[in-house]
Coordinates of C-alpha atoms and ligand atoms in Angstrom, one line a residue:
M4 CA 55.1 29.9 185.6
L5 CA 54.7 29.9 181.8
E6 CA 58.0 28.8 180.2
R7 CA 59.4 31.3 177.8
R8 CA 61.2 29.8 174.9
K9 CA 64.1 31.3 172.9
P10 CA 63.7 30.6 169.0
I11 CA 66.8 29.3 167.3
W12 CA 67.4 29.5 163.6
V13 CA 66.3 26.8 161.2
K14 CA 70.1 26.4 160.4
E15 CA 70.9 25.9 164.1
A16 CA 68.2 23.3 164.4
I17 CA 69.4 21.4 161.5
D18 CA 73.0 21.5 162.9
Y19 CA 71.9 20.1 166.2
V20 CA 70.3 17.2 164.5
M21 CA 73.1 16.5 162.1
Q22 CA 75.9 16.8 164.8
L23 CA 74.5 13.5 166.0
K24 CA 74.0 12.0 162.5
K25 CA 75.3 8.3 162.0
H26 CA 75.2 5.7 159.5
G27 CA 73.1 2.7 160.1
D28 CA 74.2 -1.0 159.9
T29 CA 74.1 -2.7 156.5
E30 CA 72.2 -5.9 155.4
I31 CA 72.1 -8.1 152.4
V32 CA 68.6 -8.3 150.7
S33 CA 67.5 -10.2 147.6
I34 CA 67.3 -8.3 144.4
D35 CA 63.6 -9.1 144.5
D36 CA 63.3 -7.0 147.6
C37 CA 65.6 -4.1 146.8
D38 CA 63.2 -1.5 145.3
G39 CA 63.5 1.7 147.3
R40 CA 66.2 0.5 149.5
F41 CA 69.5 2.6 149.7
L42 CA 72.7 1.2 148.4
A43 CA 75.3 0.6 151.1
E44 CA 78.1 0.4 148.6
P45 CA 78.8 2.1 145.4
L46 CA 77.9 0.2 142.2
V47 CA 81.0 -0.4 140.1
A48 CA 80.8 -2.1 136.8
D49 CA 82.7 -5.5 137.1
H50 CA 82.7 -6.2 133.6
D51 CA 82.3 -4.3 130.2
V52 CA 78.7 -3.8 128.9
P53 CA 78.0 -4.9 126.4
P54 CA 80.5 -7.8 127.3
F55 CA 81.2 -8.5 123.6
D56 CA 80.9 -6.7 120.2
R57 CA 77.3 -7.4 119.0
S58 CA 75.0 -6.6 116.4
P59 CA 72.3 -3.9 116.9
Y60 CA 70.2 -5.1 113.9
D61 CA 68.9 -8.2 112.3
G62 CA 71.2 -8.5 109.1
F63 CA 74.4 -9.9 107.9
A64 CA 77.8 -9.7 109.3
L65 CA 80.6 -9.2 106.9
R66 CA 84.0 -7.5 106.0
A67 CA 83.7 -3.8 105.0
I68 CA 86.7 -4.1 102.6
D69 CA 84.7 -6.5 100.5
T70 CA 81.7 -4.0 100.0
K71 CA 83.8 -1.1 98.7
K72 CA 82.7 -1.7 95.1
A73 CA 78.9 -2.2 95.8
S74 CA 76.6 0.2 94.2
G75 CA 73.1 0.2 92.8
K76 CA 74.5 -0.5 89.3
T77 CA 77.0 -3.0 90.6
P78 CA 75.6 -5.1 93.3
L79 CA 78.0 -7.4 95.0
T80 CA 77.2 -11.0 96.1
F81 CA 78.2 -12.7 99.4
K82 CA 78.0 -16.2 100.3
V83 CA 76.0 -16.8 103.6
I84 CA 78.0 -19.3 105.6
D85 CA 76.2 -19.4 108.8
E86 CA 73.1 -18.1 110.7
I87 CA 73.2 -17.1 114.4
G88 CA 70.6 -15.6 116.8
A89 CA 71.2 -13.8 120.1
G90 CA 73.1 -16.0 122.6
Q91 CA 74.7 -18.0 119.8
V92 CA 78.2 -17.8 118.8
S93 CA 79.3 -18.9 115.2
P94 CA 82.2 -21.3 115.1
F95 CA 83.1 -19.8 111.6
E96 CA 85.3 -17.0 110.6
V97 CA 83.9 -14.6 108.0
G98 CA 86.2 -14.7 104.9
C99 CA 86.4 -12.8 101.6
M100 CA 83.0 -12.2 100.0
E101 CA 81.3 -14.1 102.9
A102 CA 78.6 -13.2 105.3
I103 CA 76.9 -14.7 108.3
R104 CA 73.3 -14.0 108.9
I105 CA 73.0 -12.4 112.3
M106 CA 70.2 -11.5 114.6
T107 CA 70.1 -8.4 117.1
G108 CA 72.2 -9.0 120.1
A109 CA 74.3 -11.8 118.7
Q110 CA 78.1 -11.6 118.9
I111 CA 79.9 -10.4 115.9
P112 CA 81.6 -13.3 114.3
Q113 CA 85.3 -13.4 113.9
G114 CA 86.5 -11.8 110.7
A115 CA 83.4 -9.6 110.3
D116 CA 83.8 -5.9 111.0
C117 CA 80.4 -4.5 110.1
V118 CA 76.8 -5.4 109.7
I119 CA 74.2 -4.6 106.9
M120 CA 70.4 -4.7 107.9
L121 CA 68.3 -7.4 106.3
E122 CA 66.2 -4.7 104.6
L123 CA 69.2 -3.6 102.5
T124 CA 69.9 -7.0 101.1
Q125 CA 68.4 -9.4 98.6
E126 CA 68.5 -13.0 99.4
E127 CA 69.0 -15.7 96.6
Q128 CA 68.9 -19.4 96.9
R129 CA 71.2 -21.3 94.6
S130 CA 72.3 -24.9 94.4
E131 CA 75.6 -24.0 96.1
G132 CA 73.7 -22.4 99.0
T133 CA 72.4 -19.0 100.0
F134 CA 73.7 -15.7 98.8
I135 CA 73.0 -12.1 99.4
A136 CA 73.4 -9.2 97.0
I137 CA 74.2 -5.7 98.6
K138 CA 74.1 -2.4 96.8
R139 CA 76.1 -0.1 99.0
S140 CA 79.5 0.0 100.5
L141 CA 80.0 -0.1 104.3
N142 CA 82.7 1.0 106.6
K143 CA 84.5 -0.8 109.2
G144 CA 82.3 -0.6 112.5
D145 CA 79.1 0.2 110.7
N146 CA 76.2 -1.2 112.9
I147 CA 78.5 -2.7 115.5
S148 CA 77.7 -2.1 119.2
Y149 CA 81.2 -2.5 120.7
Q150 CA 82.2 -4.2 123.8
G151 CA 82.3 -1.6 126.7
E152 CA 80.6 1.1 124.7
D153 CA 77.7 1.2 127.4
T154 CA 80.2 1.2 130.4
K155 CA 83.7 -0.2 130.9
K156 CA 84.7 -2.4 133.6
G157 CA 85.8 -0.4 136.8
N158 CA 83.5 2.5 136.1
L159 CA 81.7 4.0 139.1
L160 CA 78.1 3.9 138.0
I161 CA 76.1 4.8 141.2
N162 CA 77.2 6.2 144.5
K163 CA 76.3 4.7 147.9
G164 CA 73.3 6.1 149.6
V165 CA 71.3 6.1 146.5
A166 CA 67.7 4.9 146.5
I167 CA 67.4 1.9 144.1
N168 CA 65.1 2.8 141.3
P169 CA 64.2 0.8 138.2
G170 CA 67.3 1.9 136.2
I171 CA 69.5 1.0 139.2
K172 CA 67.8 -2.3 139.5
A173 CA 68.6 -3.1 135.9
L174 CA 72.2 -2.4 136.6
L175 CA 72.3 -4.7 139.8
A176 CA 70.9 -7.4 137.5
T177 CA 73.3 -6.5 134.8
F178 CA 76.3 -7.0 137.2
G179 CA 74.9 -10.2 138.8
Y180 CA 73.7 -8.9 142.0
S181 CA 71.2 -11.4 143.0
N182 CA 71.9 -10.2 146.7
V183 CA 72.4 -6.4 147.3
K184 CA 74.1 -4.7 150.2
V185 CA 71.8 -2.0 151.4
S186 CA 71.6 0.2 154.6
K187 CA 69.4 -1.2 157.3
R188 CA 66.4 1.0 157.6
P189 CA 66.0 2.7 161.0
V190 CA 62.9 1.7 162.8
I191 CA 61.0 4.8 163.8
G192 CA 58.2 4.7 166.5
I193 CA 55.3 7.0 166.2
I194 CA 53.2 8.1 169.1
A195 CA 50.4 10.5 168.4
T196 CA 49.4 12.4 171.5
G197 CA 46.0 13.9 172.3
S198 CA 42.8 13.1 174.1
E199 CA 40.9 14.3 171.2
L200 CA 42.1 11.8 168.8
L201 CA 40.0 9.0 167.1
N202 CA 41.1 6.2 164.8
P203 CA 40.2 6.4 161.2
D204 CA 37.6 3.7 161.7
E205 CA 35.7 5.7 164.5
N206 CA 32.8 7.9 164.1
L207 CA 33.2 11.6 164.8
V208 CA 31.8 12.8 168.1
P209 CA 31.7 16.3 169.5
G210 CA 35.1 17.7 170.3
K211 CA 37.1 14.9 168.7
I212 CA 39.1 14.6 165.5
R213 CA 40.7 11.8 163.8
N214 CA 44.5 11.1 164.1
S215 CA 45.6 12.0 160.8
N216 CA 49.3 13.1 161.8
G217 CA 50.1 9.4 162.8
Y218 CA 49.3 8.1 159.4
M219 CA 51.0 11.1 157.6
I220 CA 54.2 10.6 159.5
E221 CA 54.2 6.9 158.6
S222 CA 54.0 7.8 155.0
Q223 CA 56.7 10.4 155.4
I224 CA 58.9 7.8 157.0
L225 CA 58.3 5.4 154.1
R226 CA 59.0 8.1 151.7
A227 CA 62.3 9.0 153.3
G228 CA 63.4 5.2 153.3
A229 CA 62.8 4.2 156.9
K230 CA 60.4 1.8 158.7
F231 CA 57.9 2.7 161.2
K232 CA 56.4 1.1 164.3
R233 CA 53.0 2.3 165.4
Y234 CA 52.1 3.1 169.0
G235 CA 48.7 4.4 168.2
S236 CA 47.3 7.6 169.9
I237 CA 47.8 8.2 173.6
S238 CA 45.5 10.4 175.6
D239 CA 47.0 13.5 177.3
N240 CA 48.0 11.6 180.4
L241 CA 51.6 12.1 181.7
D242 CA 52.0 8.5 183.2
S243 CA 50.6 6.7 180.2
L244 CA 52.4 8.8 177.7
F245 CA 55.7 8.4 179.6
E246 CA 55.2 4.6 179.9
T247 CA 54.6 4.3 176.1
I248 CA 57.6 6.6 175.2
M249 CA 59.8 4.3 177.5
I250 CA 58.7 1.1 175.6
A251 CA 58.9 2.8 172.3
L252 CA 62.4 4.2 172.9
N253 CA 63.6 0.7 173.9
E254 CA 62.1 -0.9 170.7
C255 CA 63.0 1.8 168.2
D256 CA 66.0 3.6 166.7
I257 CA 64.2 6.9 166.6
L258 CA 61.1 8.2 168.2
I259 CA 58.6 10.7 166.7
T260 CA 55.7 12.1 168.8
T261 CA 53.2 14.5 167.4
G262 CA 51.3 17.0 169.7
G263 CA 51.8 18.0 173.3
V264 CA 55.0 20.1 172.7
S265 CA 53.7 23.5 173.1
V266 CA 53.0 25.3 176.4
G267 CA 49.3 24.1 177.1
D268 CA 48.3 22.6 180.2
F269 CA 48.1 19.1 178.5
D270 CA 51.2 19.4 176.6
Y271 CA 53.3 16.9 178.5
L272 CA 56.4 16.3 176.2
P273 CA 58.5 19.0 177.8
E274 CA 57.8 17.4 181.2
I275 CA 58.6 14.0 179.7
Y276 CA 62.0 15.0 178.4
R277 CA 62.8 16.2 181.9
K278 CA 61.6 13.0 183.5
L279 CA 63.7 10.9 181.1
G280 CA 66.7 12.9 181.7
A281 CA 66.9 13.6 178.0
N282 CA 69.1 16.1 176.5
L283 CA 66.7 18.8 175.0
L284 CA 68.3 20.3 171.9
F285 CA 65.7 22.7 170.9
N286 CA 62.1 23.5 171.5
K287 CA 61.5 26.6 169.4
I288 CA 62.5 27.5 166.0
A289 CA 62.2 30.8 164.1
M290 CA 59.9 29.3 161.4
R291 CA 56.2 29.0 160.7
P292 CA 54.7 26.6 160.8
G293 CA 56.5 24.3 163.0
S294 CA 57.9 26.8 165.6
V295 CA 57.4 24.4 168.4
T296 CA 59.2 21.5 166.7
S297 CA 61.3 20.0 169.6
C298 CA 64.2 17.6 169.7
A299 CA 65.8 15.8 172.4
E300 CA 68.4 13.1 172.8
K301 CA 68.5 10.1 175.2
D302 CA 71.4 7.7 175.1
G303 CA 72.2 8.4 171.4
K304 CA 68.5 8.1 170.3
F305 CA 66.5 11.1 169.0
L306 CA 63.0 11.9 170.2
F307 CA 61.5 14.3 167.7
G308 CA 58.7 16.1 169.2
L309 CA 56.6 17.3 166.2
S310 CA 53.8 19.7 166.5
G311 CA 50.1 18.5 166.7
N312 CA 49.1 20.8 164.0
P313 CA 49.3 18.9 160.9
S314 CA 51.1 21.4 158.7
A315 CA 53.6 22.1 161.4
C316 CA 54.0 18.4 161.9
Y317 CA 54.6 17.6 158.3
I318 CA 57.3 20.5 157.8
G319 CA 59.0 19.5 161.1
F320 CA 59.5 16.1 159.7
E321 CA 60.7 17.1 156.3
L322 CA 63.2 19.7 157.6
F323 CA 64.7 17.8 160.5
V324 CA 63.8 14.2 160.6
R325 CA 64.2 13.4 156.8
P326 CA 67.9 14.4 156.6
Y327 CA 68.8 12.4 159.8
I328 CA 67.2 9.4 158.1
R329 CA 68.7 9.9 154.8
Y330 CA 72.2 10.2 156.3
W331 CA 71.6 7.0 158.3
L332 CA 70.9 5.3 155.0
R333 CA 74.2 6.7 153.8
S334 CA 72.9 9.4 151.4
E335 CA 75.5 12.0 150.5
Q336 CA 72.4 14.3 149.7
P337 CA 70.3 13.9 152.6
F338 CA 68.6 17.3 152.6
L339 CA 65.5 18.5 150.6
R340 CA 66.5 19.8 147.2
F341 CA 65.8 23.3 146.4
I342 CA 65.2 25.3 143.3
R343 CA 64.3 28.9 142.4
G344 CA 61.0 29.8 141.1
T345 CA 58.7 32.7 140.7
L346 CA 55.9 33.4 143.0
K347 CA 52.5 33.3 141.3
K348 CA 50.4 35.1 143.9
D349 CA 51.0 37.9 146.4
F350 CA 51.8 36.7 149.9
L351 CA 51.5 39.9 151.9
K352 CA 51.6 38.5 155.3
A353 CA 54.8 39.7 156.8
N354 CA 56.4 37.6 159.6
P355 CA 59.7 37.8 161.5
F356 CA 59.9 34.0 161.1
S357 CA 60.8 32.2 157.9
R358 CA 57.6 30.8 156.4
F359 CA 57.3 27.5 154.7
V360 CA 54.2 27.7 152.6
R361 CA 52.6 24.6 151.1
G362 CA 52.8 25.1 147.4
K363 CA 52.5 23.6 143.9
I364 CA 55.0 23.9 141.2
V365 CA 53.6 25.1 137.9
Y366 CA 55.8 25.1 134.6
E367 CA 54.9 27.6 132.1
N368 CA 56.9 28.5 129.0
G369 CA 59.9 26.6 130.5
M370 CA 59.8 28.5 133.6
V371 CA 59.3 27.4 137.2
F372 CA 56.4 29.1 139.1
A373 CA 55.1 28.4 142.6
E374 CA 51.6 28.9 143.8
P375 CA 50.5 28.7 147.4
V376 CA 47.8 25.9 147.9
G377 CA 45.0 26.0 150.5
L378 CA 44.7 27.9 153.7
D379 CA 48.1 28.9 155.1
K380 CA 47.6 28.0 158.7
S381 CA 49.5 25.5 160.8
G382 CA 46.4 23.6 161.7
V383 CA 45.5 22.9 158.1
V384 CA 45.5 19.4 156.7
T385 CA 44.0 19.8 153.2
S386 CA 46.8 21.7 151.6
L387 CA 49.3 19.0 152.4
A388 CA 47.7 16.8 150.0
W389 CA 48.0 19.3 147.2
A390 CA 51.4 20.5 148.0
D391 CA 54.4 19.3 146.0
C392 CA 56.8 21.9 147.4
L393 CA 57.3 24.2 150.3
I394 CA 57.7 28.0 149.2
I395 CA 60.2 29.7 151.4
L396 CA 59.5 33.2 152.4
P397 CA 62.5 34.2 154.6
G398 CA 61.6 36.1 157.6
G399 CA 61.6 39.8 157.4
T400 CA 59.3 42.8 157.5
R401 CA 57.9 42.9 154.0
G402 CA 55.5 40.6 152.4
Y403 CA 56.0 38.9 149.1
K404 CA 54.6 39.9 145.7
K405 CA 53.7 37.9 142.6
G406 CA 56.8 37.8 140.5
D407 CA 59.2 37.7 143.3
Q408 CA 61.9 35.0 143.1
V409 CA 61.7 32.6 145.9
E410 CA 63.2 29.2 146.8
L411 CA 61.3 26.0 146.7
L412 CA 62.0 23.0 148.6
I413 CA 60.8 19.9 146.6
L414 CA 58.8 17.3 148.3
D415 CA 58.6 13.7 147.0
D416 CA 62.0 13.9 145.5
Q417 CA 64.7 11.1 145.7
L418 CA 67.8 13.2 144.5
G419 CA 68.1 15.5 147.5
C420 CA 70.8 18.1 148.2
D421 CA 74.2 17.9 149.9
K422 CA 73.4 21.1 151.9
P423 CA 70.2 22.1 153.5
W424 CA 68.4 25.4 152.9
V425 CA 69.5 27.8 155.6
E426 CA 68.7 31.4 156.3
A427 CA 70.5 34.0 154.0
K428 CA 72.7 35.2 156.8
F429 CA 74.3 31.6 157.2
S430 CA 74.6 30.8 153.5
K431 CA 78.0 31.4 152.0
Ligands
LIG27 N1 49.9 30.1 174.2 C1 50.5 29.4 173.2 N2 49.7 28.7 172.5 C2 50.2 27.9 171.4 C3 51.6 28.2 171.1 C4 52.4 29.1 171.7 O1 53.4 29.5 171.4 N3 51.7 29.8 172.8 N4 52.0 27.6 169.9 C5 51.1 27.3 168.9 C6 51.6 26.6 167.8 S1 52.6 27.5 166.9 C7 51.4 25.3 167.6 S2 52.0 24.6 166.2 C8 50.6 24.5 168.6 C9 51.5 23.3 168.8 O2 50.5 22.5 169.5 P1 51.1 21.1 170.1 O3 52.3 20.6 169.5 O4 51.3 21.2 171.7 O5 49.9 20.1 169.8 P2 48.5 19.9 170.5 O6 48.3 20.9 171.5 O7 48.5 18.6 171.1 O8 47.6 20.0 169.3 C10 47.6 21.1 168.4 C11 46.5 21.0 167.4 O9 46.8 19.9 166.5 C12 45.7 18.9 166.5 N5 46.4 17.6 166.5 C13 47.0 17.0 167.5 N6 47.4 15.8 167.2 C14 46.9 15.6 165.9 C15 46.9 14.4 165.2 N7 47.6 13.2 165.5 N8 46.2 14.4 163.9 C16 45.6 15.6 163.7 N9 45.5 16.7 164.5 C17 46.1 16.6 165.5 C18 45.0 19.1 167.9 O10 43.7 18.6 167.9 C19 45.1 20.6 168.0 O11 44.2 21.3 167.3 O12 50.3 25.2 169.7 C20 50.0 26.6 169.4 N10 49.6 27.0 170.7
MOO28 O1 54.5 25.6 165.5 MO1 53.3 26.6 164.9 O2 53.1 25.6 163.6 O3 54.5 27.7 164.2 O4 51.9 27.4 164.1
MG29 MG1 49.4 22.0 172.7

C-alpha cells in the first residue's frame, strides 16, 4: 500500500536536526593551512597593536614645543642627531631643537612627541652636521601612531566558530599563531542513488543522465566548511545500496544520499532506514522544492536523504545540512542569512507549501531586488548555477506580484545568522 506522509513545517524539520546538534573535536593546523577553517577559540589580542608608538610617515621626529615659533617667515632649524628605519630603535633621546630622521614604521625615539613629513622640511648640510628647517608649528601627537591604537591587549577580536578569511589570517599572524586551533571538519559521505546515473566522463545513452547532484553536494559541503567522502553512484538495488550505506555510515560522521526518498518502486531509502533500525525524524516537509527531504538518525549519526531532483537536493542541503555542519564547526550563526528585498517579477503560482525560488539579487538605486532565475521546477539544474539567493514565497493561497516585499536567503555567505528563517506563525 502507498505510504501517506504527513508534511511538517520547515521550522519543525530544522528543530529536529538542531536538537541533535553537537560540536566537533578540535585540532591544531599550521597557519599555512588555516584558510577557510573555523576558529575553535575566540581570537583575543595578546598584545597592543601597534606594540609601540611609531611613525606613519617618512620624516623627522622632534619635540612639538620647539616648533611653536616656526612660520613661513621665521623657519626654525633643528639638528639631525640620528637616522632610523623601520625595525631600528634609536639609542638617542631627542633634545631641545633636535630631530631624528625617521622612516615609516620606526619606533618614535625617546624625547620626541611628533613627526613632520620629509616634504615639509628643508635639509641643509653644514660642517657641524645635518640640519633641517621647518616652517610650521606642530602639536604634540601630530603624525604619531600610538601603541594600542589599532587594538589593545585583551580585546576580543573574533568569535569562535568564524571562518578564517584573509583579514583574520592577518590577525593570526599578528598575534603569533603559527599554529591555529580550529574545529575538525566532519567527514560527510555522499551516495548518489539511481540506475539512470552516469559519471561525468561517460557518454550519454538513452534514458540516462549524468550524476550532477553528487558533485553539487561535494561543493556545498566544502562551502559549508566540511569534508566529503565520495561513494559514487549506486544503482537502485536494495542490497547494494544497503551495503554501501553501512560502509559509509561506519566511515563518516554524517551521510548524505540523493535520490530514492520518494514513494516510487525503486525509491529504497525509506526501506533502508527501517532495515537499519534508524530513527526516522521526518520524510515530508511543507516546502517546494525539497518536500521529500528526509532525515534519519542512527547511533547519533545523521542520514540526510536529499531528493534526487537537483533543485530540491540543493535546497534540502542548504536548509537542513548546512546549519548542522556550521554548528559542528562552532559557528554561533549557523543558519543561512536572510534579508528583505523587492520581488522583480510576478510569481503567480499559488501553493499551500512555502516555495524557495532560485533567484538573483539585483541592486538598484541602493535598494535590494530579487529576480527569479530559470525554470522554477524541482528537477531543474541550470538555475542553480545562476542563483545567489533563495526567494521565499511563504505558503498561502495568493501568488506574489512584482513589488512585493519578500525574504531572501543568501547563498555563498560566510556570515550566517543566529536564527533560521521559519514560517511566520512561528516567528516572534
Ligand atoms: N507519486 C509521487 N511521485 C513523486 C512524489 C510524490 O510525492 N508522489 N514526489 C515528487 C517529488 S516532490 C520529488 S522531489 C521527487 C523525489 O524523487 P526521489 O528523491 O525519490 O529521487 P529519484 O526518484 O531517485 O529521482 C528524481 C529525479 O531526480 C533525478 N536524479 C536523481 N539523482 C540524480 C543525480 N545524482 N543527479 C542528477 N539528477 C538526479 C532522477 O533522474 C529523477 O529525474 O519525486 C517526485 N515524485
Ligand atoms: O521534493 Mo519535490 O522537490 O517538492 O518537487
Ligand atoms: Mg523517486
